[in-house]
Amino acid sequence: MSASRTERLLNLLIALLNTRYGLRRSELREKVYHDTSGNDVAFGRMFERDKNDLRQFGFEVETLTDLGWSGDDPATTRYRIGKESNRLPDVQLDPEEWTVLLLASQLWERAALGTAAQSALRKLQASGRMADVELPAGLQPRIKPAGQAFDDLVAAMHARHPVTFRYLAGSTGKEEERTVEPWGLGSRFGQWYLVGHDRARQATRHFRLSRFTSAVATLENEQHSPPADFNIRKELDRLPELPLRTAVAKVREGRLLALRRRALPASPPSDGADPADAGYDRISLHYRDPETLAEELASYGPDAVAAAPEDLVEAVRRRLRAAAAFSDSPAPAYAFPPARARQARPRTSEDQLKRMLQLVPFLVHNQGLHIQDVARHFGVSRKELEDDLRILICSGLPEGYPDDLLDIQWENDHVFITQDLDLKRPVRFTVEEACALLTGLETLNGLPGIAEGGALESVTLKLLAAAGEEGLRAASLAGPQMEPADAATHATVRDAIESGAQLHLTYLSPQRDKVTERDVDPLRLYSLDNTWYFEAYCHLVDGLRNFRLDRVQGVRPNGRPVADGITPAAGVPAKLFTPNDDDTTVTVQLTRQGRGLADDYYAERTAELPDGGLVAEIRFGNTAWLPMFVAQHGGTVRILAPEDLAAAAREWLAASLARYGG
């Protein structure tokens, strides 16, 4: 969108906010639009579109008529926006509340809700100066949504559009097309669930996102209304946990230590000597969800073969077949965009106006900041910020005097605003912003060291009051439980980070399939849902590494302090993979269903495909496990280059399928 449209919308907003009795359409046309075309129909359409755009920001345009006159007469109808229309109430937070809020705003791993959380945080910062706070030492919990389907469902749910998708029913094992009115998304038992009205069955149904076998399609021309009292967490609390079942798997001798650790004490008797099973041990495993175990067993390829029950065997076979078919399909045509094009921010009138409506109140409450600090706060370049400021200083009351324009100065690189034209308060939270923050705060409830005390409860109550109706809709989203599985290990690592103590670690590495002893300098704790990691400098390999807490077999302080000058890898949130100069760049193709993997593995370049998929370049330090990566994701990812890695993945899949009879 052109900057002229952004300027027009801003001037229209200022004009309607600063009129007491309202402005007629003819006055707006002359003074704001400067339209002399004489085409009433074209102008009317433009004005209606602009009113709708302002409504999207929450500014309801009031229509006023004089007593006895018809509201259909443009000559007598006047328009205005109330002074308090969609203004965010003042929210005063103490340092402890700011600390909790900052943690909640950083929870969302994926861009959609992560962007909304940061936008909401900027609105709160714009309404008053943020207290100087320090986050708990090295603590960065995060929520990892379930792939692209999560983002698509959140967007459809907030817009109240029905969705369609293909789904593998757990009760029947059949794959079917479903049309659902989405009411809520939540995490339960380590899985993400969609709850909504299934149109075919005319009943409320639960859908596990791990059982989606296609991308989500949104029916944008249709609307629905969810139940007024719907609460996703209460709904999922009534969901019974899947029954505990026993699986039998054949595991190659001397391999897969992590899987063997979970084996039941007594292995099942063999059904007779099968020459094909030579070199394999039979083990029994407890599991609840066959799809989750199938994903793990498929990744092990020919090193682990599901033997029973049959639905588990078929789930593994289906994943391997899909991965093999995708890997053998023709490579798509693609081209990576130039680096500068990928880095450029989209300049839409909606994005720019949203930023400006946050920028003015932020400058009012933070006078004299350096222009680079302001640009950094809004995640834009200095040039983009100056472009915004130039539009702002040309905006004001229609045909007003110089004092009726926004007055912003940035001489000597420090930004001051002296005339705000009633834009000094940010607009209310959107539904996405309210959901991102309030769901994040609720998720922190089980986090050790955060749930104690009253800051979490008090900041939640303040935000609920400020969010209004949008805050009530946060009941449609529920995050995972954040409690670490091993609280003692979590506490030991956290205490070591706070005190600067070095740790001696006994660690199981599934990729290398061995247990190692090492001394590490712990730097920060972070999570993906309830899976916890810590980043540390490992003296065994002389570099930064990330360790999963549930793979730690032993940890204790070794009596030495951490080495001087060692700092975490740059950036928040912490990255699961630390890049090195000798990493291998791998080109992968992702389906629309699996395109979220590009974010999970920090793709350096991506190219869009016509079917909604992606081609991505990703750096890997260890490429030996890439065939496992392809098999695990069952037809949503394949390797395009280097060719030797693509061939290794195809051979791995062929050998895996051979163990299942083809």
XYZ file of C-alpha atoms in Angstrom:
662
model
C 0.000 0.000 0.000
C 1.204 3.513 -0.705
C 2.265 5.923 2.008
C -0.464 8.310 0.786
C -3.154 5.893 1.977
C -1.470 5.633 5.378
C -1.406 9.434 5.615
C -5.061 9.677 4.526
C -6.219 7.159 7.147
C -4.225 8.939 9.839
C -5.645 12.343 8.898
C -9.165 10.922 8.786
C -8.672 9.428 12.251
C -7.344 12.723 13.677
C -10.209 14.686 12.103
C -12.902 12.363 13.478
C -11.290 12.217 16.933
C -11.013 15.999 17.230
C -14.534 17.045 16.262
C -17.211 17.525 18.885
C -20.272 17.779 16.647
C -19.068 15.612 13.760
C -18.044 16.345 10.179
C -20.234 15.967 7.096
C -19.132 13.781 4.235
C -18.725 16.850 2.010
C -16.384 18.441 4.585
C -14.293 15.290 4.855
C -14.161 14.970 1.081
C -12.884 18.511 0.675
C -10.602 18.888 3.691
C -9.199 15.374 4.264
C -9.468 13.664 0.886
C -8.971 16.803 -1.234
C -11.220 15.096 -3.779
C -12.520 17.326 -6.559
C -13.323 14.571 -9.056
C -17.074 15.001 -8.729
C -17.574 11.245 -8.738
C -19.805 10.712 -5.706
C -20.001 6.940 -6.159
C -16.205 6.417 -6.212
C -15.712 8.686 -3.206
C -18.468 6.925 -1.294
C -16.797 3.559 -1.823
C -13.418 4.913 -0.712
C -14.917 6.468 2.417
C -16.699 3.235 3.350
C -13.458 1.264 2.886
C -11.580 3.720 5.095
C -14.278 3.557 7.793
C -14.001 -0.224 7.717
C -10.189 0.002 8.030
C -10.532 2.239 11.090
C -13.058 -0.211 12.491
C -10.449 -2.958 12.135
C -8.282 -0.930 14.514
C -11.223 -0.720 16.912
C -12.278 2.875 16.187
C -16.044 2.839 15.740
C -17.173 5.739 13.535
C -20.372 7.239 14.973
C -23.116 8.499 12.640
C -25.004 11.591 13.863
C -28.116 13.204 12.395
C -30.082 16.289 13.369
C -33.502 15.765 14.887
C -36.101 15.134 12.194
C -33.604 14.472 9.402
C -33.047 11.170 7.666
C -29.791 9.307 8.296
C -29.620 8.507 4.577
C -29.085 12.141 3.574
C -25.322 12.847 3.088
C -25.974 16.566 3.438
C -27.202 16.248 7.036
C -25.289 13.167 8.288
C -22.189 13.840 10.391
C -19.379 11.519 11.509
C -17.077 11.422 14.520
C -15.110 9.076 16.797
C -15.540 9.366 20.565
C -12.514 10.510 22.551
C -12.486 7.289 24.552
C -13.103 5.076 21.542
C -10.912 2.007 21.777
C -8.377 3.564 24.149
C -6.323 1.238 26.327
C -6.980 2.058 29.999
C -3.948 3.069 32.053
C -2.222 0.008 33.500
C 0.247 0.683 36.331
C 2.655 -2.186 37.022
C 5.300 -2.589 39.699
C 8.742 -4.146 38.926
C 7.659 -7.668 39.959
C 4.617 -7.467 37.666
C 6.739 -6.192 34.781
C 9.102 -9.133 35.283
C 6.259 -11.647 34.997
C 4.790 -9.811 32.012
C 8.105 -9.792 30.143
C 8.402 -13.557 30.633
C 4.843 -14.056 29.358
C 5.449 -11.879 26.281
C 8.494 -13.952 25.308
C 6.751 -17.316 25.614
C 5.437 -17.672 22.090
C 7.983 -19.352 19.846
C 6.177 -18.913 16.560
C 5.791 -15.592 14.751
C 1.985 -15.171 14.699
C 1.307 -14.960 18.438
C 4.867 -13.846 19.184
C 4.322 -10.707 17.110
C 0.976 -10.091 18.839
C 2.581 -10.445 22.284
C 5.318 -7.940 21.435
C 2.739 -5.512 20.034
C 0.692 -5.744 23.244
C 3.805 -5.174 25.313
C 4.655 -2.038 23.326
C 1.146 -0.695 23.977
C 1.635 -1.136 27.713
C 5.041 0.513 27.499
C 3.479 3.367 25.514
C 0.978 4.090 28.288
C 3.706 4.594 30.871
C 7.415 4.100 31.464
C 8.407 0.492 32.015
C 10.181 -0.171 35.290
C 13.822 -1.248 35.092
C 13.549 -4.970 35.714
C 15.792 -7.982 35.389
C 14.435 -11.304 34.253
C 15.183 -14.313 36.481
C 18.748 -15.459 35.890
C 19.008 -17.369 32.637
C 15.304 -18.288 32.542
C 13.515 -18.287 29.160
C 10.421 -20.527 29.006
C 8.752 -20.824 25.596
C 5.640 -22.303 24.011
C 6.141 -24.260 20.801
C 2.866 -24.409 18.837
C 2.099 -27.425 16.682
C 3.339 -26.345 13.274
C 1.639 -24.311 10.572
C -1.761 -25.802 11.457
C -1.638 -23.929 14.778
C -1.173 -20.528 13.136
C -3.904 -21.235 10.573
C -6.354 -22.370 13.255
C -5.659 -19.379 15.526
C -6.319 -16.968 12.639
C -9.548 -18.753 11.668
C -10.690 -19.017 15.290
C -10.261 -15.301 15.982
C -11.954 -14.367 12.691
C -14.662 -16.973 13.444
C -14.330 -18.763 10.115
C -14.920 -22.539 9.740
C -12.004 -24.710 8.602
C -11.523 -27.959 6.712
C -8.717 -30.509 7.029
C -8.047 -34.214 6.630
C -7.912 -36.110 9.913
C -6.833 -39.587 11.001
C -9.445 -40.740 13.523
C -7.957 -42.558 16.505
C -11.077 -44.642 17.083
C -11.426 -45.999 13.548
C -7.980 -45.490 12.028
C -9.651 -43.937 8.965
C -8.578 -40.700 7.306
C -11.500 -38.366 6.622
C -12.224 -34.802 5.521
C -13.572 -32.725 8.429
C -15.340 -29.344 8.430
C -15.183 -27.738 11.864
C -16.200 -24.479 13.510
C -13.106 -23.830 15.694
C -13.902 -22.758 19.251
C -10.607 -23.213 21.051
C -7.017 -24.506 20.956
C -5.248 -25.946 23.956
C -2.470 -28.240 25.128
C -3.213 -31.351 27.171
C -1.109 -34.447 27.908
C 1.724 -32.958 25.869
C -0.493 -32.654 22.769
C -2.282 -29.724 21.098
C -6.038 -30.111 20.593
C -8.632 -28.254 18.555
C -12.134 -28.212 20.068
C -15.070 -27.196 17.928
C -18.349 -28.080 16.259
C -18.004 -30.893 13.725
C -20.569 -30.067 11.035
C -20.808 -33.595 9.642
C -21.487 -35.137 13.058
C -23.442 -32.141 14.396
C -21.599 -32.399 17.714
C -18.666 -31.026 19.694
C -15.449 -32.898 18.903
C -11.790 -32.871 19.960
C -9.087 -33.088 17.287
C -5.457 -33.775 18.092
C -3.261 -31.654 15.824
C -0.716 -34.479 15.508
C -3.420 -36.437 13.629
C -3.964 -33.780 10.950
C -2.841 -35.268 7.631
C -3.314 -32.159 5.475
C -2.961 -28.415 5.658
C -5.807 -26.387 7.190
C -8.071 -24.559 4.704
C -10.143 -21.608 5.940
C -13.690 -20.978 4.654
C -13.342 -17.187 4.631
C -16.811 -16.564 3.210
C -18.541 -18.211 6.172
C -18.942 -17.139 9.811
C -19.934 -18.900 13.019
C -20.490 -17.965 16.668
C -18.880 -20.078 19.415
C -20.726 -20.644 22.720
C -20.554 -17.520 24.872
C -19.260 -19.391 27.938
C -16.738 -21.609 26.155
C -13.458 -22.199 28.038
C -10.879 -24.401 26.367
C -9.033 -25.308 29.570
C -12.216 -26.491 31.307
C -13.146 -28.430 28.185
C -9.781 -30.191 28.007
C -9.755 -30.899 31.757
C -12.754 -33.158 31.110
C -10.835 -35.039 28.424
C -9.722 -38.428 29.776
C -6.101 -39.352 29.260
C -5.496 -42.038 26.668
C -5.191 -45.491 28.228
C -1.723 -46.855 28.908
C -0.856 -49.487 26.325
C 2.111 -51.761 25.681
C 4.046 -51.858 22.432
C 6.578 -54.405 21.237
C 9.542 -53.267 19.157
C 12.590 -54.995 17.729
C 15.745 -52.955 18.389
C 19.119 -53.495 16.786
C 21.638 -54.925 19.259
C 23.767 -52.294 20.977
C 21.797 -49.351 19.586
C 19.232 -46.794 20.775
C 20.198 -46.393 24.420
C 17.511 -43.716 24.944
C 14.743 -46.076 23.787
C 16.127 -48.982 25.835
C 16.037 -46.845 28.994
C 12.234 -46.825 28.731
C 11.905 -50.567 28.139
C 9.854 -52.582 30.604
C 11.868 -54.946 32.829
C 10.672 -58.175 31.200
C 10.995 -58.510 27.416
C 8.312 -60.509 25.583
C 9.171 -64.023 24.478
C 10.110 -64.465 20.836
C 7.564 -66.079 18.517
C 10.191 -68.419 17.227
C 13.521 -67.882 15.554
C 13.039 -65.616 12.563
C 16.242 -65.228 10.536
C 15.196 -61.673 9.678
C 15.311 -60.799 13.403
C 18.919 -61.856 13.873
C 20.833 -59.010 15.507
C 17.698 -57.504 17.091
C 16.371 -57.516 20.657
C 12.666 -57.471 21.439
C 11.608 -54.895 24.034
C 8.292 -53.757 25.480
C 7.357 -50.088 25.919
C 4.503 -48.260 27.572
C 2.795 -45.599 25.458
C -0.492 -43.733 25.195
C -0.580 -42.128 21.747
C 0.338 -44.398 18.816
C 1.062 -41.403 16.557
C 3.636 -39.987 18.977
C 5.424 -43.321 19.368
C 5.151 -43.959 15.614
C 6.915 -40.658 14.914
C 9.786 -41.716 17.187
C 10.060 -45.282 15.844
C 9.903 -44.096 12.229
C 12.883 -41.814 12.882
C 14.972 -44.806 14.023
C 14.504 -46.418 10.615
C 15.867 -49.979 10.346
C 17.354 -49.748 13.865
C 13.910 -50.124 15.473
C 10.905 -51.962 14.038
C 7.408 -51.818 15.519
C 6.086 -55.362 16.025
C 2.794 -54.818 17.897
C 0.044 -53.701 18.147
C -1.043 -53.521 14.538
C -2.297 -49.900 14.622
C 1.167 -48.787 15.774
C 2.834 -50.853 13.052
C 0.562 -49.306 10.427
C 1.209 -45.781 11.759
C 4.985 -46.256 11.374
C 4.570 -47.828 7.932
C 2.339 -44.938 6.794
C 4.914 -42.345 7.861
C 7.753 -44.165 6.122
C 5.767 -44.611 2.913
C 4.811 -40.921 2.853
C 8.430 -39.885 3.464
C 9.690 -42.205 0.715
C 7.070 -41.025 -1.793
C 7.887 -37.379 -1.103
C 11.631 -38.011 -1.372
C 11.174 -39.744 -4.756
C 8.901 -37.071 -6.265
C 10.261 -34.576 -8.849
C 12.116 -31.595 -7.434
C 10.218 -28.288 -7.710
C 11.426 -25.204 -9.531
C 12.358 -22.487 -7.060
C 14.534 -19.417 -6.643
C 15.665 -17.791 -3.421
C 14.916 -14.065 -3.352
C 17.851 -11.654 -3.000
C 18.933 -11.162 0.598
C 17.859 -7.528 0.661
C 14.351 -8.422 -0.574
C 13.935 -11.011 2.187
C 15.051 -8.565 4.854
C 12.732 -5.754 3.745
C 9.688 -5.183 5.939
C 6.305 -5.177 4.231
C 5.083 -1.588 3.911
C 1.321 -1.981 4.115
C -0.883 0.866 5.256
C -2.290 -1.369 7.997
C 1.134 -2.271 9.427
C 2.391 1.283 9.188
C -0.684 2.875 10.762
C -0.652 0.300 13.560
C 2.968 1.180 14.268
C 2.251 4.933 14.208
C -0.638 4.574 16.666
C 1.846 2.916 19.042
C 4.671 5.320 18.201
C 2.928 8.586 19.196
C 1.956 7.543 22.768
C 5.336 5.861 23.226
C 7.126 9.118 22.382
C 4.778 11.097 24.658
C 5.783 8.939 27.648
C 9.433 8.487 26.645
C 10.607 11.967 25.635
C 14.149 12.456 24.393
C 15.046 8.865 23.487
C 17.781 8.396 20.915
C 16.282 7.706 17.489
C 18.187 4.414 17.175
C 16.726 3.235 20.497
C 13.217 4.073 19.261
C 13.822 2.213 15.976
C 15.186 -0.799 17.855
C 12.173 -0.824 20.169
C 9.798 -1.064 17.176
C 11.958 -3.500 15.233
C 12.501 -1.216 12.218
C 15.480 0.474 10.620
C 16.288 4.120 11.269
C 15.231 4.984 7.704
C 11.826 3.307 8.176
C 11.317 5.144 11.450
C 12.197 8.488 9.857
C 9.728 7.745 7.039
C 7.042 7.192 9.688
C 7.973 10.412 11.496
C 7.820 12.432 8.255
C 4.278 11.210 7.632
C 3.307 12.008 11.220
C 4.582 15.604 11.124
C 2.531 16.219 7.959
C -0.633 14.918 9.637
C -3.140 16.914 11.660
C -6.478 18.664 11.702
C -7.966 19.377 8.250
C -6.920 22.817 6.992
C -5.509 23.578 10.437
C -2.787 25.983 11.466
C 0.792 24.813 12.134
C -0.179 24.260 15.780
C -2.853 21.829 14.554
C -0.258 19.397 13.177
C 1.540 16.661 15.063
C 4.768 18.250 16.303
C 7.694 15.811 16.442
C 11.369 16.772 16.363
C 14.463 14.608 16.199
C 17.273 17.106 16.108
C 20.595 15.803 17.461
C 19.156 12.287 17.115
C 16.889 12.605 20.175
C 13.137 12.422 19.551
C 10.644 14.795 21.224
C 6.895 15.243 20.667
C 5.094 18.394 21.812
C 1.731 18.099 20.012
C -0.036 14.726 20.040
C -3.580 15.667 18.820
C -5.222 13.300 21.295
C -3.231 10.249 20.136
C -1.310 10.017 23.414
C -3.015 6.813 24.529
C -2.593 3.506 22.680
C -5.555 1.629 21.257
C -7.014 -1.363 23.076
C -5.606 -4.843 22.709
C -6.694 -6.848 19.694
C -8.024 -10.354 20.317
C -4.658 -11.803 19.262
C -2.742 -9.496 21.602
C -5.012 -10.212 24.573
C -4.833 -13.972 23.944
C -1.044 -13.966 23.567
C -0.399 -12.160 26.877
C -3.180 -13.655 29.015
C -2.533 -17.213 27.827
C 1.161 -16.656 28.465
C 0.471 -15.502 32.020
C -1.764 -18.505 32.672
C 0.941 -20.829 31.337
C 3.483 -19.453 33.820
C 1.335 -20.760 36.694
C 3.339 -23.956 37.064
C 6.796 -22.462 36.607
C 9.016 -22.846 39.712
C 10.025 -19.497 41.168
C 7.355 -17.561 39.218
C 4.038 -19.002 40.390
C 4.891 -18.202 44.024
C 3.970 -14.737 45.255
C 1.193 -12.430 44.122
C 2.736 -10.723 41.059
C 1.420 -13.282 38.578
C -2.143 -13.073 39.879
C -2.194 -9.279 40.180
C -0.837 -8.565 36.690
C -3.334 -11.047 35.230
C -6.246 -9.267 36.909
C -4.990 -5.866 35.698
C -4.671 -7.056 32.102
C -8.093 -8.721 32.168
C -9.614 -5.425 33.272
C -7.720 -3.479 30.597
C -8.478 -5.941 27.781
C -12.253 -5.900 28.274
C -14.225 -8.108 25.902
C -11.089 -9.125 23.993
C -9.657 -10.456 27.265
C -12.663 -12.729 27.741
C -11.909 -14.354 24.384
C -8.526 -15.443 25.748
C -10.475 -18.382 27.201
C -10.290 -19.890 23.692
C -6.548 -20.541 24.038
C -4.663 -22.592 26.649
C -0.934 -23.223 26.802
C 0.880 -26.330 28.033
C 1.885 -27.119 31.591
C 5.398 -25.736 32.132
C 6.503 -27.794 35.155
C 9.803 -29.573 34.445
C 9.584 -33.356 34.624
C 12.629 -33.487 36.928
C 12.261 -30.611 39.375
C 15.503 -31.523 41.196
C 17.633 -31.294 38.040
C 15.892 -28.041 37.074
C 16.618 -26.561 40.521
C 20.280 -27.668 40.444
C 20.897 -26.052 37.065
C 19.034 -22.867 37.997
C 20.957 -22.524 41.275
C 24.228 -23.011 39.387
C 23.309 -20.270 36.886
C 22.454 -17.850 39.693
C 25.608 -18.602 41.696
C 28.008 -18.960 38.750
C 28.943 -22.548 39.611
C 30.348 -25.089 37.158
C 28.551 -28.442 36.831
C 29.705 -32.013 36.220
C 27.270 -33.676 33.837
C 26.485 -37.258 32.872
C 24.539 -36.949 29.632
C 22.863 -39.295 27.166
C 23.150 -38.114 23.551
C 20.581 -39.917 21.333
C 22.174 -38.674 18.098
C 25.527 -40.209 19.047
C 23.835 -43.031 20.954
C 26.197 -42.897 23.930
C 26.599 -41.533 27.461
C 29.337 -38.988 28.132
C 30.845 -37.252 31.172
C 31.624 -33.552 30.870
C 32.129 -30.323 32.827
C 29.951 -27.415 31.731
C 29.413 -23.738 32.554
C 25.588 -23.302 32.662
C 24.363 -20.037 31.121
C 20.565 -20.103 30.768
C 17.523 -22.336 31.134
C 14.776 -22.401 28.519
C 11.902 -24.612 27.500
C 9.803 -25.668 24.547
C 6.469 -26.433 26.217
C 7.374 -28.706 29.162
C 10.620 -29.949 27.592
C 13.421 -28.080 29.328
C 16.935 -27.363 28.049
C 19.924 -25.485 29.327
C 22.603 -23.751 27.310
C 26.150 -24.174 28.607
C 29.773 -23.889 27.591
C 30.965 -27.493 27.336
C 34.663 -27.974 28.193
C 34.656 -31.403 26.518
C 34.103 -29.872 23.063
C 35.228 -26.298 23.868
C 32.021 -24.698 22.652
C 28.433 -23.749 23.436
C 25.986 -26.657 23.566
C 22.343 -27.232 24.504
C 21.354 -30.073 26.844
C 17.899 -31.559 27.432
C 17.154 -31.949 31.127
C 15.361 -35.277 30.649
C 18.559 -36.718 29.128
C 20.686 -35.706 32.106
C 21.550 -38.873 34.033
C 23.526 -37.089 36.716
C 24.395 -33.481 37.589
C 26.250 -31.874 40.506
C 28.427 -28.818 41.178
C 32.096 -29.736 40.813
C 33.333 -27.021 43.169
C 34.725 -24.724 40.467
C 33.294 -21.393 39.286
C 32.319 -20.791 35.659
C 35.090 -19.462 33.447
C 35.377 -15.700 32.927
C 34.142 -14.092 29.714
C 31.741 -16.853 28.639
C 28.340 -15.528 27.561
C 25.215 -17.099 26.038
C 24.705 -17.121 22.282
C 23.271 -13.812 21.114
C 19.551 -13.322 20.916
C 16.320 -13.920 22.759
C 14.866 -16.455 22.729
C 17.705 -18.945 23.054
C 18.318 -21.036 19.958
C 18.135 -24.790 20.208
C 21.020 -25.103 17.748
C 24.242 -23.100 17.978
C 25.647 -22.294 14.505
C 29.317 -22.945 13.748
C 31.545 -22.022 10.819
C 31.931 -25.651 9.737
C 28.179 -26.387 9.572
C 26.754 -27.950 6.418
C 24.126 -25.958 4.522
C 21.280 -28.290 3.542
C 18.455 -27.434 1.130
C 15.138 -29.005 2.147
C 11.639 -28.918 0.697
C 8.753 -28.529 3.156
C 5.063 -29.051 2.489
C 2.565 -26.469 3.706
C 1.870 -28.733 6.665
C 5.568 -28.828 7.577
C 6.675 -25.291 6.713
C 6.930 -24.410 10.389
C 10.139 -26.486 10.480
C 11.867 -23.596 8.692
C 11.373 -21.517 11.852
C 12.157 -24.395 14.197
C 15.566 -24.915 12.579
C 16.330 -21.209 11.887
C 16.347 -21.342 8.080
C 18.702 -18.765 6.573
C 16.852 -18.470 3.243
C 13.431 -19.573 2.082
C 11.631 -19.680 -1.269
C 7.850 -19.912 -1.505
C 6.266 -22.681 -3.603
C 2.901 -22.420 -5.425
C 1.307 -25.126 -3.247
C 2.023 -23.210 -0.031
C 5.183 -25.138 0.774
C 8.724 -23.848 1.117
C 12.239 -24.580 0.017
C 14.606 -23.661 2.851
C 18.348 -23.520 3.433
C 19.224 -24.715 6.938
C 22.619 -25.123 8.579
C 23.298 -28.396 10.419
C 26.360 -29.188 12.508
C 25.729 -32.947 12.459
C 24.274 -34.321 9.240
C 24.393 -38.004 10.180
C 20.933 -37.809 11.764
C 19.214 -36.116 8.784
C 17.766 -39.398 7.421
C 16.104 -39.797 10.842
C 14.789 -36.231 10.531
C 13.175 -36.998 7.156
C 11.649 -40.285 8.362
C 10.308 -38.750 11.569
C 8.239 -36.115 9.775
C 6.543 -38.602 7.480
C 6.246 -36.856 4.120
C 6.391 -33.187 5.148
C 10.140 -32.698 4.580
C 12.754 -34.019 2.180
C 16.363 -33.200 1.306
C 17.090 -31.610 -2.074
C 20.818 -30.908 -1.662
C 23.566 -31.926 -1.149
C 22.775 -34.978 -3.229
C 24.780 -37.367 -1.042
C 22.581 -36.477 1.953
C 19.413 -36.811 -0.156
C 20.596 -40.247 -1.332
C 21.406 -41.278 2.248
C 17.860 -40.350 3.313
C 16.329 -42.354 0.445
C 18.465 -45.383 1.334
C 17.481 -45.050 5.006
C 13.800 -44.996 4.078
C 14.149 -47.952 1.702
C 15.947 -50.001 4.372
C 13.275 -49.012 6.903
C 10.400 -50.063 4.644
C 12.175 -53.334 3.855
C 11.907 -54.238 7.541
C 8.119 -53.869 7.169
C 7.907 -56.035 4.082
C 8.244 -53.395 1.360
